[in-house]
PDB file of C-alpha atoms in Angstrom:
ATOM      1  CA  GLN A   1      12.450 -27.174  -3.392  1.00 89.00           C
ATOM      2  CA  THR A   2      13.128 -23.053  -3.034  1.00 96.00           C
ATOM      3  CA  VAL A   3      10.326 -21.074  -2.202  1.00 98.00           C
ATOM      4  CA  VAL A   4       9.815 -17.285  -2.945  1.00 98.00           C
ATOM      5  CA  THR A   5       7.126 -16.022  -0.582  1.00 98.00           C
ATOM      6  CA  GLN A   6       5.500 -12.778  -1.623  1.00 98.00           C
ATOM      7  CA  GLU A   7       2.622 -10.900   0.773  1.00 98.00           C
ATOM      8  CA  PRO A   8      -0.198 -12.252  -1.059  1.00 98.00           C
ATOM      9  CA  SER A   9      -2.358  -8.884  -1.107  1.00 98.00           C
ATOM     10  CA  LEU A  10      -2.019  -5.435  -0.004  1.00 98.00           C
ATOM     11  CA  THR A  11      -3.245  -1.971   0.238  1.00 98.00           C
ATOM     12  CA  VAL A  12      -2.837   1.277  -0.147  1.00 98.00           C
ATOM     13  CA  SER A  13      -4.956   4.486  -0.470  1.00 98.00           C
ATOM     14  CA  PRO A  14      -4.099   6.606  -3.774  1.00 98.00           C
ATOM     15  CA  GLY A  15      -0.988   8.954  -3.104  1.00 98.00           C
ATOM     16  CA  GLY A  16       0.252   6.584  -0.915  1.00 98.00           C
ATOM     17  CA  THR A  17       3.374   4.688  -0.431  1.00 98.00           C
ATOM     18  CA  VAL A  18       3.431   0.894  -0.100  1.00 98.00           C
ATOM     19  CA  THR A  19       6.286  -1.375  -0.167  1.00 98.00           C
ATOM     20  CA  LEU A  20       6.081  -4.836  -1.711  1.00 98.00           C
ATOM     21  CA  THR A  21       8.643  -8.119   0.065  1.00 98.00           C
ATOM     22  CA  CYS A  22      10.239 -10.583  -1.995  1.00 98.00           C
ATOM     23  CA  ALA A  23      11.359 -13.452   0.363  1.00 98.00           C
ATOM     24  CA  SER A  24      13.497 -16.777  -0.457  1.00 98.00           C
ATOM     25  CA  SER A  25      13.211 -19.797   1.589  1.00 98.00           C
ATOM     26  CA  THR A  26      17.390 -20.002   1.360  1.00 97.00           C
ATOM     27  CA  GLY A  27      17.847 -17.029   3.601  1.00 97.00           C
ATOM     28  CA  ALA A  28      19.316 -13.321   2.933  1.00 98.00           C
ATOM     29  CA  VAL A  29      18.406 -12.564  -0.222  1.00 98.00           C
ATOM     30  CA  THR A  30      21.520 -10.687  -1.855  1.00 98.00           C
ATOM     31  CA  SER A  31      21.535  -8.648  -4.628  1.00 97.00           C
ATOM     32  CA  GLY A  32      23.215 -11.738  -6.690  1.00 97.00           C
ATOM     33  CA  TYR A  33      19.767 -13.174  -6.363  1.00 98.00           C
ATOM     34  CA  TYR A  34      19.337 -10.633  -9.298  1.00 98.00           C
ATOM     35  CA  PRO A  35      15.781  -9.995  -8.080  1.00 98.00           C
ATOM     36  CA  ASN A  36      13.528  -8.818 -10.661  1.00 98.00           C
ATOM     37  CA  TRP A  37      10.017  -7.522 -10.656  1.00 98.00           C
ATOM     38  CA  PHE A  38       7.180  -7.111 -13.094  1.00 98.00           C
ATOM     39  CA  GLN A  39       3.124  -5.983 -13.230  1.00 98.00           C
ATOM     40  CA  GLN A  40       0.729  -7.541 -14.279  1.00 98.00           C
ATOM     41  CA  ASN A  41      -2.345  -6.497 -15.151  1.00 98.00           C
ATOM     42  CA  PRO A  42      -5.619  -8.658 -15.737  1.00 97.00           C
ATOM     43  CA  GLY A  43      -5.638 -11.261 -18.869  1.00 96.00           C
ATOM     44  CA  GLN A  44      -2.275  -9.229 -19.793  1.00 98.00           C
ATOM     45  CA  ALA A  45       1.348 -10.301 -20.020  1.00 98.00           C
ATOM     46  CA  PRO A  46       3.913  -9.480 -17.274  1.00 98.00           C
ATOM     47  CA  ARG A  47       5.514  -6.443 -18.456  1.00 98.00           C
ATOM     48  CA  ALA A  48       8.803  -5.671 -16.664  1.00 98.00           C
ATOM     49  CA  LEU A  49       9.713  -2.997 -13.777  1.00 98.00           C
ATOM     50  CA  ILE A  50      12.776  -3.204 -11.669  1.00 98.00           C
ATOM     51  CA  TYR A  51      16.028  -5.688 -12.739  1.00 98.00           C
ATOM     52  CA  SER A  52      19.084  -6.439 -11.183  1.00 98.00           C
ATOM     53  CA  THR A  53      17.790  -5.417  -7.069  1.00 98.00           C
ATOM     54  CA  SER A  54      16.830  -1.189  -8.302  1.00 98.00           C
ATOM     55  CA  ASN A  55      17.205  -1.034 -11.811  1.00 98.00           C
ATOM     56  CA  LYS A  56      14.571   0.586 -13.570  1.00 98.00           C
ATOM     57  CA  HIS A  57      13.754  -0.264 -17.299  1.00 97.00           C
ATOM     58  CA  SER A  58      13.500   3.437 -19.155  1.00 96.00           C
ATOM     59  CA  TRP A  59       9.736   2.553 -19.892  1.00 96.00           C
ATOM     60  CA  THR A  60       9.509   2.105 -15.363  1.00 98.00           C
ATOM     61  CA  PRO A  61       7.670   5.061 -13.709  1.00 98.00           C
ATOM     62  CA  ALA A  62       9.853   7.050 -11.377  1.00 98.00           C
ATOM     63  CA  ARG A  63       7.717   6.157  -8.330  1.00 98.00           C
ATOM     64  CA  PHE A  64       8.378   2.927  -8.285  1.00 98.00           C
ATOM     65  CA  SER A  65      11.694   1.648  -7.072  1.00 98.00           C
ATOM     66  CA  GLY A  66      13.599  -1.688  -6.145  1.00 98.00           C
ATOM     67  CA  SER A  67      15.927  -2.398  -2.789  1.00 98.00           C
ATOM     68  CA  LEU A  68      17.339  -4.492  -0.654  1.00 98.00           C
ATOM     69  CA  LEU A  69      15.097  -4.411   3.145  1.00 97.00           C
ATOM     70  CA  GLY A  70      16.175  -6.845   5.826  1.00 95.00           C
ATOM     71  CA  GLY A  71      16.959  -9.690   3.702  1.00 97.00           C
ATOM     72  CA  LYS A  72      14.375  -9.307   1.189  1.00 98.00           C
ATOM     73  CA  ALA A  73      14.102  -8.062  -2.344  1.00 98.00           C
ATOM     74  CA  ALA A  74      11.589  -4.890  -2.182  1.00 98.00           C
ATOM     75  CA  LEU A  75       9.557  -2.859  -4.744  1.00 98.00           C
ATOM     76  CA  THR A  76       8.652   0.349  -3.135  1.00 98.00           C
ATOM     77  CA  LEU A  77       5.704   2.241  -5.307  1.00 98.00           C
ATOM     78  CA  SER A  78       5.827   6.051  -4.026  1.00 98.00           C
ATOM     79  CA  GLY A  79       2.909   8.161  -4.997  1.00 97.00           C
ATOM     80  CA  VAL A  80       0.500   5.318  -5.576  1.00 98.00           C
ATOM     81  CA  GLN A  81      -2.017   5.903  -8.896  1.00 98.00           C
ATOM     82  CA  PRO A  82      -5.129   4.815  -9.191  1.00 97.00           C
ATOM     83  CA  GLU A  83      -3.697   2.719 -12.693  1.00 97.00           C
ATOM     84  CA  ASP A  84      -0.647   0.615 -10.431  1.00 98.00           C
ATOM     85  CA  GLU A  85      -3.707  -1.608  -9.272  1.00 98.00           C
ATOM     86  CA  ALA A  86      -2.310  -4.492 -10.261  1.00 98.00           C
ATOM     87  CA  GLU A  87      -0.675  -8.132  -9.311  1.00 98.00           C
ATOM     88  CA  TYR A  88       3.196  -7.230  -8.411  1.00 98.00           C
ATOM     89  CA  TYR A  89       5.948 -10.404  -9.009  1.00 98.00           C
ATOM     90  CA  CYS A  90       9.647 -10.770  -7.574  1.00 98.00           C
ATOM     91  CA  LEU A  91      11.357 -13.372 -10.161  1.00 98.00           C
ATOM     92  CA  LEU A  92      15.408 -14.775  -8.482  1.00 98.00           C
ATOM     93  CA  TYR A  93      17.823 -16.518  -9.476  1.00 98.00           C
ATOM     94  CA  TYR A  94      19.744 -19.639  -7.657  1.00 97.00           C
ATOM     95  CA  GLY A  95      22.451 -20.226 -10.019  1.00 94.00           C
ATOM     96  CA  SER A  96      20.768 -22.490 -12.202  1.00 93.00           C
ATOM     97  CA  ALA A  97      17.209 -21.336 -12.266  1.00 97.00           C
ATOM     98  CA  TRP A  98      15.026 -18.702 -11.705  1.00 98.00           C
ATOM     99  CA  VAL A  99      11.795 -19.102  -9.095  1.00 98.00           C
ATOM    100  CA  PHE A 100       8.952 -16.624  -9.655  1.00 98.00           C
ATOM    101  CA  GLY A 101       7.489 -15.550  -5.586  1.00 98.00           C
ATOM    102  CA  GLY A 102       3.525 -16.094  -5.011  1.00 98.00           C
ATOM    103  CA  GLY A 103       2.740 -12.685  -6.048  1.00 98.00           C
ATOM    104  CA  THR A 104       0.921  -9.836  -5.014  1.00 98.00           C
ATOM    105  CA  LYS A 105      -2.343  -8.795  -5.567  1.00 98.00           C
ATOM    106  CA  LEU A 106      -2.344  -4.852  -5.258  1.00 98.00           C
ATOM    107  CA  THR A 107      -5.038  -2.485  -4.721  1.00 98.00           C
ATOM    108  CA  VAL A 108      -6.029   1.044  -4.177  1.00 98.00           C
ATOM    109  CA  LEU A 109      -8.510   2.058  -2.273  1.00 95.00           C
TER     110      LEU A 109
ATOM    111  CA  GLN B   1      12.885  -4.349 -27.514  1.00 85.00           C
ATOM    112  CA  VAL B   2      12.373  -7.637 -29.484  1.00 95.00           C
ATOM    113  CA  GLN B   3       8.863  -8.236 -29.897  1.00 98.00           C
ATOM    114  CA  LEU B   4       8.198 -12.526 -29.423  1.00 98.00           C
ATOM    115  CA  GLN B   5       5.184 -14.241 -30.806  1.00 98.00           C
ATOM    116  CA  GLU B   6       3.943 -17.690 -29.251  1.00 98.00           C
ATOM    117  CA  SER B   7       2.010 -20.060 -31.354  1.00 98.00           C
ATOM    118  CA  GLY B   8       0.873 -23.516 -31.149  1.00 96.00           C
ATOM    119  CA  PRO B   9      -2.371 -25.728 -31.110  1.00 97.00           C
ATOM    120  CA  GLY B  10      -4.374 -24.353 -28.143  1.00 96.00           C
ATOM    121  CA  LEU B  11      -5.466 -27.246 -27.035  1.00 98.00           C
ATOM    122  CA  VAL B  12      -4.130 -31.296 -26.180  1.00 98.00           C
ATOM    123  CA  LYS B  13      -5.130 -34.704 -24.971  1.00 98.00           C
ATOM    124  CA  PRO B  14      -4.197 -35.666 -21.776  1.00 98.00           C
ATOM    125  CA  SER B  15      -0.833 -37.934 -21.740  1.00 98.00           C
ATOM    126  CA  GLY B  16      -0.692 -36.351 -25.122  1.00 98.00           C
ATOM    127  CA  THR B  17       2.705 -33.570 -25.745  1.00 98.00           C
ATOM    128  CA  LEU B  18       2.508 -29.772 -25.578  1.00 98.00           C
ATOM    129  CA  SER B  19       4.500 -28.441 -28.428  1.00 98.00           C
ATOM    130  CA  LEU B  20       4.959 -24.455 -28.194  1.00 98.00           C
ATOM    131  CA  THR B  21       6.797 -21.966 -30.576  1.00 98.00           C
ATOM    132  CA  CYS B  22       8.413 -18.583 -29.998  1.00 98.00           C
ATOM    133  CA  ALA B  23       9.153 -16.034 -33.299  1.00 98.00           C
ATOM    134  CA  VAL B  24      11.812 -13.823 -32.434  1.00 98.00           C
ATOM    135  CA  SER B  25      11.423 -10.365 -34.335  1.00 97.00           C
ATOM    136  CA  GLY B  26      13.461  -6.903 -34.330  1.00 96.00           C
ATOM    137  CA  GLY B  27      16.801  -8.407 -32.834  1.00 96.00           C
ATOM    138  CA  SER B  28      18.052 -12.318 -33.190  1.00 96.00           C
ATOM    139  CA  ILE B  29      17.860 -15.297 -32.073  1.00 97.00           C
ATOM    140  CA  SER B  30      21.868 -15.784 -31.824  1.00 95.00           C
ATOM    141  CA  SER B  31      21.711 -12.687 -29.334  1.00 95.00           C
ATOM    142  CA  ASN B  32      24.226 -12.665 -25.613  1.00 96.00           C
ATOM    143  CA  ASN B  33      20.350 -13.773 -24.181  1.00 96.00           C
ATOM    144  CA  TRP B  34      18.252 -16.325 -22.999  1.00 98.00           C
ATOM    145  CA  TRP B  35      14.694 -17.682 -23.965  1.00 98.00           C
ATOM    146  CA  SER B  36      12.374 -18.739 -21.573  1.00 98.00           C
ATOM    147  CA  TRP B  37       9.008 -20.046 -21.126  1.00 98.00           C
ATOM    148  CA  VAL B  38       6.804 -19.338 -18.361  1.00 98.00           C
ATOM    149  CA  ARG B  39       2.966 -20.602 -17.835  1.00 98.00           C
ATOM    150  CA  GLN B  40       0.261 -19.302 -14.850  1.00 98.00           C
ATOM    151  CA  PRO B  41      -2.171 -22.321 -14.521  1.00 98.00           C
ATOM    152  CA  PRO B  42      -5.635 -19.807 -14.746  1.00 97.00           C
ATOM    153  CA  GLY B  43      -5.792 -18.575 -11.827  1.00 97.00           C
ATOM    154  CA  LYS B  44      -2.321 -18.789 -10.351  1.00 98.00           C
ATOM    155  CA  GLY B  45       0.895 -17.424 -10.193  1.00 98.00           C
ATOM    156  CA  LEU B  46       3.746 -17.592 -12.994  1.00 98.00           C
ATOM    157  CA  GLU B  47       5.808 -20.432 -12.565  1.00 98.00           C
ATOM    158  CA  TRP B  48       9.387 -20.844 -14.343  1.00 98.00           C
ATOM    159  CA  ILE B  49       9.511 -23.294 -17.128  1.00 98.00           C
ATOM    160  CA  GLY B  50      13.438 -23.305 -17.970  1.00 98.00           C
ATOM    161  CA  GLU B  51      15.520 -21.111 -20.783  1.00 98.00           C
ATOM    162  CA  ILE B  52      17.614 -21.568 -23.863  1.00 98.00           C
ATOM    163  CA  TYR B  53      20.513 -19.845 -25.259  1.00 97.00           C
ATOM    164  CA  HIS B  54      21.215 -20.028 -29.177  1.00 96.00           C
ATOM    165  CA  SER B  55      23.611 -22.818 -28.175  1.00 96.00           C
ATOM    166  CA  GLY B  56      21.301 -24.840 -26.828  1.00 95.00           C
ATOM    167  CA  SER B  57      22.690 -24.400 -23.657  1.00 97.00           C
ATOM    168  CA  THR B  58      18.978 -25.164 -21.019  1.00 98.00           C
ATOM    169  CA  LYS B  59      18.021 -25.160 -17.785  1.00 98.00           C
ATOM    170  CA  TYR B  60      14.914 -26.765 -16.534  1.00 98.00           C
ATOM    171  CA  LYS B  61      13.172 -26.465 -13.404  1.00 98.00           C
ATOM    172  CA  PRO B  62      13.679 -29.604 -11.549  1.00 96.00           C
ATOM    173  CA  SER B  63      10.322 -30.056 -10.315  1.00 97.00           C
ATOM    174  CA  LEU B  64       9.670 -30.423 -14.908  1.00 98.00           C
ATOM    175  CA  LYS B  65      12.960 -31.236 -15.937  1.00 97.00           C
ATOM    176  CA  SER B  66      11.538 -34.572 -16.642  1.00 98.00           C
ATOM    177  CA  ARG B  67       8.656 -34.078 -19.133  1.00 98.00           C
ATOM    178  CA  VAL B  68      10.684 -30.533 -21.098  1.00 98.00           C
ATOM    179  CA  THR B  69      13.259 -30.312 -24.064  1.00 98.00           C
ATOM    180  CA  MET B  70      13.551 -26.540 -25.985  1.00 98.00           C
ATOM    181  CA  SER B  71      14.956 -26.471 -28.747  1.00 98.00           C
ATOM    182  CA  VAL B  72      16.193 -23.385 -30.914  1.00 98.00           C
ATOM    183  CA  ASP B  73      16.184 -22.601 -34.935  1.00 97.00           C
ATOM    184  CA  LYS B  74      18.239 -20.350 -36.049  1.00 97.00           C
ATOM    185  CA  SER B  75      16.948 -20.050 -39.558  1.00 97.00           C
ATOM    186  CA  LYS B  76      13.342 -18.887 -39.033  1.00 97.00           C
ATOM    187  CA  ASN B  77      14.947 -17.275 -35.780  1.00 98.00           C
ATOM    188  CA  GLN B  78      12.166 -19.297 -33.297  1.00 98.00           C
ATOM    189  CA  PHE B  79      12.686 -21.516 -30.459  1.00 98.00           C
ATOM    190  CA  SER B  80      10.395 -24.288 -29.204  1.00 98.00           C
ATOM    191  CA  LEU B  81       8.776 -25.270 -26.438  1.00 98.00           C
ATOM    192  CA  LYS B  82       7.432 -29.463 -25.621  1.00 98.00           C
ATOM    193  CA  LEU B  83       6.087 -30.439 -22.489  1.00 98.00           C
ATOM    194  CA  SER B  84       6.087 -34.242 -22.762  1.00 98.00           C
ATOM    195  CA  SER B  85       2.690 -36.145 -20.683  1.00 98.00           C
ATOM    196  CA  VAL B  86       0.848 -33.057 -20.414  1.00 98.00           C
ATOM    197  CA  THR B  87      -2.274 -33.757 -17.629  1.00 98.00           C
ATOM    198  CA  ALA B  88      -5.169 -31.092 -16.797  1.00 98.00           C
ATOM    199  CA  ALA B  89      -2.381 -29.263 -14.616  1.00 98.00           C
ATOM    200  CA  ASP B  90      -0.434 -28.261 -17.133  1.00 98.00           C
ATOM    201  CA  THR B  91      -3.096 -25.853 -18.229  1.00 98.00           C
ATOM    202  CA  ALA B  92      -2.335 -22.725 -18.459  1.00 98.00           C
ATOM    203  CA  VAL B  93      -1.448 -19.745 -20.473  1.00 98.00           C
ATOM    204  CA  TYR B  94       2.652 -19.699 -21.663  1.00 98.00           C
ATOM    205  CA  TYR B  95       4.904 -17.233 -22.245  1.00 98.00           C
ATOM    206  CA  CYS B  96       8.027 -16.984 -24.063  1.00 98.00           C
ATOM    207  CA  ALA B  97      10.203 -14.090 -22.675  1.00 98.00           C
ATOM    208  CA  THR B  98      13.907 -12.860 -22.551  1.00 98.00           C
ATOM    209  CA  SER B  99      16.435 -11.737 -20.202  1.00 97.00           C
ATOM    210  CA  ARG B 100      20.251 -11.048 -20.984  1.00 97.00           C
ATOM    211  CA  ASP B 101      22.881 -10.569 -18.161  1.00 97.00           C
ATOM    212  CA  TYR B 102      19.992 -11.133 -15.455  1.00 97.00           C
ATOM    213  CA  VAL B 103      17.846  -8.338 -16.911  1.00 98.00           C
ATOM    214  CA  TRP B 104      14.310  -9.599 -17.805  1.00 98.00           C
ATOM    215  CA  GLY B 105      13.037  -7.672 -20.690  1.00 95.00           C
ATOM    216  CA  SER B 106       9.910  -8.544 -24.085  1.00 97.00           C
ATOM    217  CA  TRP B 107       7.441 -11.271 -23.095  1.00 98.00           C
ATOM    218  CA  GLY B 108       5.090 -12.188 -25.705  1.00 98.00           C
ATOM    219  CA  GLN B 109       1.663 -12.028 -25.732  1.00 98.00           C
ATOM    220  CA  GLY B 110       1.112 -15.757 -23.772  1.00 98.00           C
ATOM    221  CA  ALA B 111      -0.919 -18.419 -25.481  1.00 98.00           C
ATOM    222  CA  LEU B 112      -3.985 -20.733 -23.443  1.00 98.00           C
ATOM    223  CA  VAL B 113      -3.639 -24.359 -24.122  1.00 98.00           C
ATOM    224  CA  THR B 114      -6.150 -26.320 -22.597  1.00 98.00           C
ATOM    225  CA  VAL B 115      -4.919 -30.050 -21.877  1.00 98.00           C
ATOM    226  CA  SER B 116      -9.099 -32.079 -21.793  1.00 97.00           C
ATOM    227  CA  SER B 117     -10.350 -35.382 -23.904  1.00 96.00           C
TER     228      SER B 117
END
C-alpha cells in the first residue's frame, strides 16, 4: 500500500517562511507524480493551490510556491499571513490512482 | 470553473449501500475532465475514493474497489457514487471534485454521511 507522508504539524511566525513537504513510500517524488497541493480551513472543502508541482491557480496568492526538494514535493509559504493557518494536503498520482498525504496542520503564531 | 453539489441520504444503516450524486453546473460532464469522489472521516485526513470519465472509464482506490461503483448520467449532467456493505468506518464527509490533465480544481461543499442503525 502506497503511503504519502507529510509533517503532521508545523508552526511559523507571521511574516516568516515555512516549507511543507510530501514524501512517497515508493521513492523520490518527481514531476510525473503531478503533485497537487490543497488548503483546507475548518468546516470547509479543500481549495486547490498548486498543480503539477509548481503551477499556481489564478486564485493562489503569490506567497505560495511549489517545488521538488530533496526527493519530495514541497510547498513554501513566504511572508506568512494569519489567514494561512489551515490544514494543507498534497496529492500524488500513481498511474491508476491518486493518494493524499496525511496533511500538515500549519499554525501561525 | 464548474460548480459541484453533492446530494444524498445523510444516514445509512450498517451493511447498507451509501449513494451520493454530484450535480455539475457551469460546464459539461462530457468535457475532458475526470470526476472524483474524496472522503474525510471526522477529524481525519482526505482519502481519494475513485474517479470516472464521461465515457464510463473508472479508476478506484484498490482497497475500496470491491465495494465502489461510480456512474455518469449525461442527461442530468451528474455523476454518482455507490459504496456497498458500509460500516461505521465509512462515516465521513464525502466530496465530489474534478480534475483535468492532472490539475485538480473545483470541489463540492461536501455531504456528511453517517453510518448508524
